[in-house]
Amino acid sequence: MELVQKLIETHDLTKDEFAELIRASEDPGTAGLLGEEAVKLRKQYYGDKVFTRGLIEFTNYCKNNCYYCGIRAGNKNADRYRLTKEEILECCSQGYALGYRTFVLQGGEDPWYTDEKIADLVRTIKSGYPDCAVTLSIGEKPYESYRLFREAGADRYLLRHETANEEHYGMLHPASMSLKVRKQCLYDLKELGYQVGAGFMVGSPWQTPEHIAEDLVFLKELQPQMVGIGPFIPHHDTRFAEEPAGSVPLTLFLLSVIRILLPKVLLPATTALGTMDPLGREKGLLAGANVVMPNLSPVRTRKKYELYDNKICTGEESAQCLGCLERRVKSVGCVLAKERGDAVQ
Ligand code: SAM
Ligand code: FES
């Protein structure tokens, strides 16, 4: 309880203190207190607004082999697809009509989508919808590529750091990938003026409270505008197929901690949270989250963007998806805000 008080008062803890707090996460009193404070802060900065991001999963080709991921290059059973520029623009057009003012282009690291193609896509979307934000989530790129995308008009970039512990990073990724590069990408993106989103999976294999404590210390240092966290969920075609999924209560606990640590942060109640618990996203909002990311991808490709098993929201039309979320958000006393939804300064 002393640590909860310290976190609430100073918006920070040391690594050892974070680890101790996380070890006490099952104590309902602790979670309750943190949740109350997190919602208070969310309301202070964002009122009852929950921002929407229209997610366009435009390619499931990937050159990487992250061990946990269903669309990694080595998964020969993945049914690959790529949306054309026209198909992506059609998603934006439908999304705009439904009220979306942020489009998130997410995909594997797909070399077919050259930097020029991505920049052209961003330019076209920004000129067609100048009042909308464009977020990219396409992995690790050289500084010059990030610069090109930024100059084309990209506003935000989502790149989860996945785990801030070197050794743990090495257990989740092949030797060709490194935490150092991942972190450098995040700092490059910040320097280029993107609104940056980092984040990690909760309950990934071998994750300890100390690892999560390192994630929190890293987030405090990076000061991202967005933080994406969701439970790890096994995918049947990965080496982690038999591993247990991450815990919903711990994810909720960490959402509250992150809201207190970075009070103005944009914090999504993720699809993974909704996959693990039918009311996961509602609970996420009640723990301090303030963003939802409905799927704008064409229905025919949704099931193919299978990062983990049993992913929800893969069958509905975009309009239905939005209607469903609107009801869910309302059920916890919030309103779905149809605006760009930048982080408050
Ligand atoms: N390629 C881009 C990148 O690396 O940032 C974006 C796509 S990647 C699939 C988006 C996120 O999905 C990853 O950052 C990871 O945290 C999450 N993810 C992948 N596999 C997952 C799993 N099995 N369970 C939960 N989340 C997963
Ligand atoms: Fe590239 Fe998952 S391994 S998106």
XYZ file of C-alpha atoms and ligand atoms in Angstrom:
376
model
C 0.000 0.000 0.000
C 2.924 2.291 0.698
C 4.132 1.713 -2.855
C 0.683 2.492 -4.263
C 0.729 5.759 -2.362
C 4.219 6.568 -3.614
C 3.225 5.817 -7.231
C 0.126 8.009 -6.941
C 2.082 10.873 -5.422
C 5.251 10.795 -7.526
C 4.071 9.063 -10.741
C 7.171 6.937 -10.554
C 8.864 4.058 -8.724
C 12.264 2.393 -8.895
C 12.672 -0.877 -10.768
C 12.722 -2.884 -7.525
C 9.622 -1.105 -6.269
C 7.755 -1.794 -9.530
C 8.665 -5.475 -9.235
C 7.370 -5.563 -5.663
C 4.155 -3.814 -6.707
C 3.630 -6.312 -9.537
C 4.141 -9.211 -7.145
C 1.285 -7.740 -5.074
C -0.998 -7.375 -8.109
C -3.308 -10.159 -6.959
C -4.222 -8.245 -3.840
C -7.670 -6.847 -4.740
C -7.185 -3.781 -2.539
C -4.084 -2.746 -4.470
C -5.701 -3.203 -7.903
C -8.823 -1.338 -6.742
C -6.882 1.679 -5.489
C -4.777 1.886 -8.637
C -7.855 1.518 -10.854
C -9.640 4.377 -9.085
C -6.647 6.671 -9.436
C -6.159 5.685 -13.087
C -9.775 6.509 -13.989
C -9.518 9.800 -12.105
C -6.482 10.775 -14.185
C -8.051 9.584 -17.446
C -11.097 11.754 -16.712
C -8.944 14.715 -15.710
C -7.221 14.782 -19.102
C -9.723 13.181 -21.472
C -13.119 13.414 -19.762
C -15.353 10.536 -20.816
C -13.923 10.376 -24.312
C -12.638 7.163 -25.797
C -10.811 7.687 -29.089
C -11.211 5.355 -32.055
C -8.498 4.271 -34.460
C -9.509 2.569 -37.693
C -7.130 -0.362 -38.030
C -6.222 -1.446 -41.559
C -4.216 -4.678 -41.536
C -2.848 -4.266 -45.036
C -0.342 -7.111 -45.344
C 0.379 -10.310 -43.445
C 3.646 -10.972 -45.253
C 6.573 -10.558 -42.886
C 10.307 -11.078 -43.231
C 10.765 -11.471 -39.481
C 10.403 -14.525 -37.327
C 9.266 -13.308 -33.918
C 8.711 -16.612 -32.124
C 5.296 -15.708 -30.707
C 3.698 -14.375 -33.876
C 1.280 -16.261 -36.115
C 2.257 -14.370 -39.283
C 6.028 -14.710 -38.910
C 7.952 -15.625 -42.078
C 8.566 -19.218 -41.000
C 4.882 -20.082 -40.672
C 4.239 -21.928 -43.923
C 0.576 -22.421 -43.007
C -0.218 -18.708 -42.933
C -2.491 -17.772 -45.830
C -0.735 -14.655 -47.135
C -2.426 -11.556 -48.546
C -1.640 -7.978 -49.411
C -4.213 -5.231 -49.896
C -3.771 -3.058 -52.980
C -3.579 0.708 -52.736
C -7.158 0.889 -54.023
C -8.368 -1.560 -51.381
C -6.644 0.421 -48.630
C -8.183 3.663 -49.899
C -11.585 1.967 -49.943
C -11.099 1.073 -46.240
C -10.296 4.737 -45.530
C -13.327 5.921 -47.473
C -15.640 3.585 -45.530
C -13.916 4.534 -42.285
C -14.222 8.254 -42.917
C -17.946 7.901 -43.610
C -18.308 6.048 -40.300
C -16.578 8.891 -38.442
C -13.004 7.667 -38.077
C -10.395 10.407 -38.035
C -7.324 8.199 -37.504
C -6.220 5.423 -39.821
C -3.665 2.907 -38.593
C -1.815 1.072 -41.348
C -0.474 -2.070 -39.746
C 1.344 -5.001 -41.271
C 4.216 -7.404 -41.129
C 7.596 -6.198 -42.373
C 6.778 -6.735 -46.030
C 9.548 -5.738 -48.486
C 7.035 -5.664 -51.382
C 5.774 -2.481 -49.774
C 8.854 -0.411 -50.529
C 9.449 2.892 -48.751
C 8.255 4.714 -51.872
C 4.990 2.752 -51.931
C 4.387 3.454 -48.243
C 5.179 7.160 -48.678
C 2.836 7.329 -51.687
C 0.092 5.664 -49.665
C 0.532 8.101 -46.785
C 0.558 11.095 -49.162
C -2.609 9.922 -50.899
C -4.476 9.350 -47.634
C -3.339 12.669 -46.168
C -4.371 14.599 -49.276
C -7.767 12.876 -49.416
C -8.401 13.259 -45.677
C -6.371 16.213 -44.397
C -8.314 16.249 -41.136
C -7.239 12.691 -40.296
C -4.144 11.345 -38.581
C -2.196 8.542 -40.240
C -0.467 6.052 -37.966
C 2.042 3.550 -39.287
C 2.826 0.233 -37.625
C 5.152 -1.549 -40.016
C 8.109 -2.433 -37.855
C 11.789 -1.555 -37.832
C 13.113 0.705 -40.605
C 16.218 2.837 -41.111
C 16.091 6.459 -39.979
C 15.861 7.675 -43.568
C 12.766 5.574 -44.235
C 11.062 6.927 -41.119
C 12.016 10.406 -42.306
C 10.497 9.782 -45.739
C 7.217 8.573 -44.209
C 7.139 11.550 -41.859
C 7.700 13.973 -44.723
C 4.896 12.235 -46.614
C 2.636 13.181 -43.702
C 2.614 10.257 -41.264
C 1.703 11.547 -37.801
C 2.149 8.581 -35.494
C 4.033 5.278 -35.278
C 3.328 2.181 -33.216
C 6.290 -0.055 -32.462
C 6.044 -2.113 -29.312
C 9.418 -2.682 -27.695
C 8.046 -6.156 -26.668
C 10.329 -6.478 -23.608
C 12.962 -4.098 -22.257
C 15.182 -6.907 -20.982
C 17.939 -8.003 -23.400
C 17.981 -11.619 -22.317
C 14.197 -11.938 -22.427
C 14.165 -10.226 -25.843
C 16.562 -12.925 -27.053
C 14.186 -15.645 -25.850
C 11.303 -14.241 -27.887
C 13.163 -13.337 -31.082
C 15.753 -14.870 -33.395
C 19.377 -13.687 -33.137
C 18.885 -11.480 -36.224
C 16.753 -9.141 -34.102
C 17.906 -7.062 -31.156
C 16.449 -4.910 -28.426
C 19.106 -2.315 -29.169
C 17.800 -1.788 -32.715
C 14.197 -1.801 -31.522
C 14.932 0.914 -28.962
C 16.966 2.931 -31.479
C 13.975 2.880 -33.843
C 11.771 4.296 -31.077
C 14.243 7.094 -30.350
C 14.581 7.834 -34.092
C 10.810 8.085 -34.415
C 10.655 10.472 -31.475
C 13.385 12.634 -32.918
C 11.499 12.865 -36.212
C 8.476 14.260 -34.403
C 6.150 11.265 -34.579
C 3.712 10.630 -31.771
C 5.212 7.318 -30.707
C 3.657 4.190 -29.263
C 5.724 1.545 -27.465
C 4.451 -1.425 -25.475
C 4.732 -5.091 -24.607
C 2.823 -8.323 -24.201
C 1.732 -9.311 -20.714
C 2.558 -12.907 -19.810
C 4.877 -13.655 -22.728
C 6.885 -16.851 -22.135
C 9.476 -16.535 -19.338
C 8.338 -13.020 -18.401
C 8.967 -12.208 -14.722
C 7.815 -9.295 -12.523
C 11.373 -7.938 -12.861
C 11.051 -7.896 -16.653
C 7.788 -5.965 -16.443
C 9.450 -3.585 -13.989
C 12.119 -2.947 -16.645
C 9.371 -2.301 -19.205
C 7.863 0.330 -16.924
C 11.220 2.001 -16.271
C 11.860 2.077 -20.034
C 8.431 3.591 -20.720
C 9.066 6.313 -18.172
C 12.369 7.093 -19.831
C 11.033 7.030 -23.419
C 7.930 9.097 -22.594
C 5.854 7.757 -25.486
C 2.506 9.356 -26.362
C 0.920 5.898 -26.660
C 1.443 2.561 -24.941
C -0.013 -0.674 -26.308
C -0.177 -3.611 -23.928
C -2.215 -6.777 -24.222
C -2.007 -10.350 -22.985
C 0.230 -12.765 -24.888
C -1.995 -15.366 -26.577
C -0.493 -18.547 -28.034
C -0.769 -19.287 -31.742
C -1.049 -22.951 -32.747
C 1.667 -22.724 -35.441
C 4.384 -21.275 -33.206
C 6.891 -22.788 -30.773
C 4.821 -21.215 -27.989
C 1.641 -23.078 -28.977
C 1.426 -24.856 -25.614
C 2.385 -21.875 -23.462
C -0.276 -20.357 -21.205
C -1.828 -17.041 -22.238
C -1.163 -13.869 -20.265
C -3.427 -12.905 -17.394
C -6.315 -10.463 -17.844
C -6.204 -9.175 -14.240
C -2.466 -8.483 -14.532
C -3.023 -6.656 -17.841
C -5.709 -4.500 -16.197
C -3.437 -3.844 -13.231
C -0.663 -2.720 -15.585
C -3.007 -0.485 -17.587
C -3.729 1.358 -14.332
C -0.047 1.553 -13.413
C 0.809 2.954 -16.864
C -1.993 5.533 -16.674
C -0.538 6.761 -13.369
C 3.042 6.623 -14.627
C 2.224 8.585 -17.805
C -1.081 10.339 -17.000
C -1.638 11.862 -20.470
C -0.806 8.737 -22.430
C -3.117 7.254 -25.076
C -3.804 3.745 -23.882
C -5.776 1.237 -25.957
C -8.034 -1.446 -24.559
C -6.671 -3.981 -27.028
C -8.254 -6.694 -29.156
C -6.066 -9.248 -27.355
C -7.684 -8.192 -24.066
C -11.116 -8.619 -25.679
C -10.062 -12.025 -26.980
C -9.107 -13.303 -23.521
C -12.262 -11.993 -21.825
C -15.569 -11.114 -23.508
C -15.680 -7.948 -21.386
C -11.922 -7.374 -21.525
C -12.085 -4.079 -23.392
C -14.743 -2.657 -21.062
C -12.614 -3.683 -18.093
C -9.636 -2.058 -19.804
C -11.470 1.267 -19.997
C -12.380 0.945 -16.315
C -8.694 0.387 -15.553
C -7.630 3.618 -17.278
C -7.512 2.911 -21.031
C -8.943 5.534 -23.414
C -8.551 4.188 -26.955
C -10.180 1.407 -28.976
C -8.983 0.166 -32.331
C -11.824 -1.297 -34.377
C -10.990 -3.266 -37.477
C -11.468 -1.506 -40.818
C -9.824 -4.253 -42.880
C -11.947 -6.010 -45.507
C -13.880 -8.917 -43.949
C -12.325 -11.396 -46.415
C -8.789 -10.832 -45.057
C -9.494 -10.390 -41.355
C -9.089 -14.040 -40.376
C -5.769 -14.169 -42.225
C -4.189 -11.522 -39.990
C -3.944 -14.173 -37.319
C -1.316 -13.104 -34.794
C -2.730 -15.464 -32.167
C -5.556 -17.993 -31.841
C -9.243 -17.078 -31.542
C -8.756 -13.398 -32.394
C -12.082 -11.571 -32.107
C -13.730 -9.112 -34.534
C -12.723 -11.037 -37.632
C -16.230 -11.590 -38.967
C -18.136 -8.334 -38.803
C -18.514 -5.500 -41.278
C -16.805 -2.270 -40.248
C -20.125 -0.585 -39.487
C -21.194 -3.457 -37.209
C -17.796 -3.462 -35.550
C -18.151 0.236 -34.742
C -21.746 -0.181 -33.497
C -20.674 -2.983 -31.186
C -17.825 -0.918 -29.741
C -20.045 2.127 -29.353
C -22.371 0.077 -27.122
C -19.488 -1.388 -25.147
C -17.925 2.014 -24.519
C -21.285 3.448 -23.450
C -21.849 0.573 -21.036
C -18.942 1.801 -18.913
C -20.051 5.441 -18.929
C -17.756 6.648 -21.727
C -18.465 8.092 -25.175
C -16.864 7.111 -28.451
C -15.214 10.297 -29.739
C -15.100 10.653 -33.502
C -12.080 12.902 -33.739
C -8.323 12.660 -34.359
C -7.675 12.200 -30.669
C -4.131 13.458 -30.249
C -2.510 13.125 -26.847
C -3.008 16.218 -24.665
C 0.186 18.245 -24.232
N 5.248 -5.671 -37.780
C 4.865 -4.593 -36.917
C 5.722 -4.585 -35.668
O 6.574 -5.460 -35.519
O 5.575 -3.677 -34.856
C 3.401 -4.579 -36.566
C 2.672 -5.877 -36.531
S 2.981 -6.883 -35.102
C 2.036 -8.322 -35.506
C 1.961 -6.077 -33.862
C 2.053 -6.610 -32.451
O 1.326 -7.813 -32.310
C 3.407 -6.960 -31.938
O 4.089 -5.806 -31.529
C 3.118 -7.930 -30.794
O 3.250 -7.317 -29.516
C 1.679 -8.351 -31.050
N 1.574 -9.830 -31.113
C 2.185 -10.655 -31.997
N 1.948 -11.940 -31.674
C 1.174 -11.938 -30.560
C 0.631 -12.959 -29.728
N 0.836 -14.244 -29.985
N -0.115 -12.578 -28.658
C -0.341 -11.282 -28.404
N 0.170 -10.270 -29.139
C 0.926 -10.591 -30.208
Fe 6.443 -9.875 -38.319
Fe 4.845 -10.801 -36.514
S 6.805 -11.602 -37.067
S 4.457 -9.174 -37.837
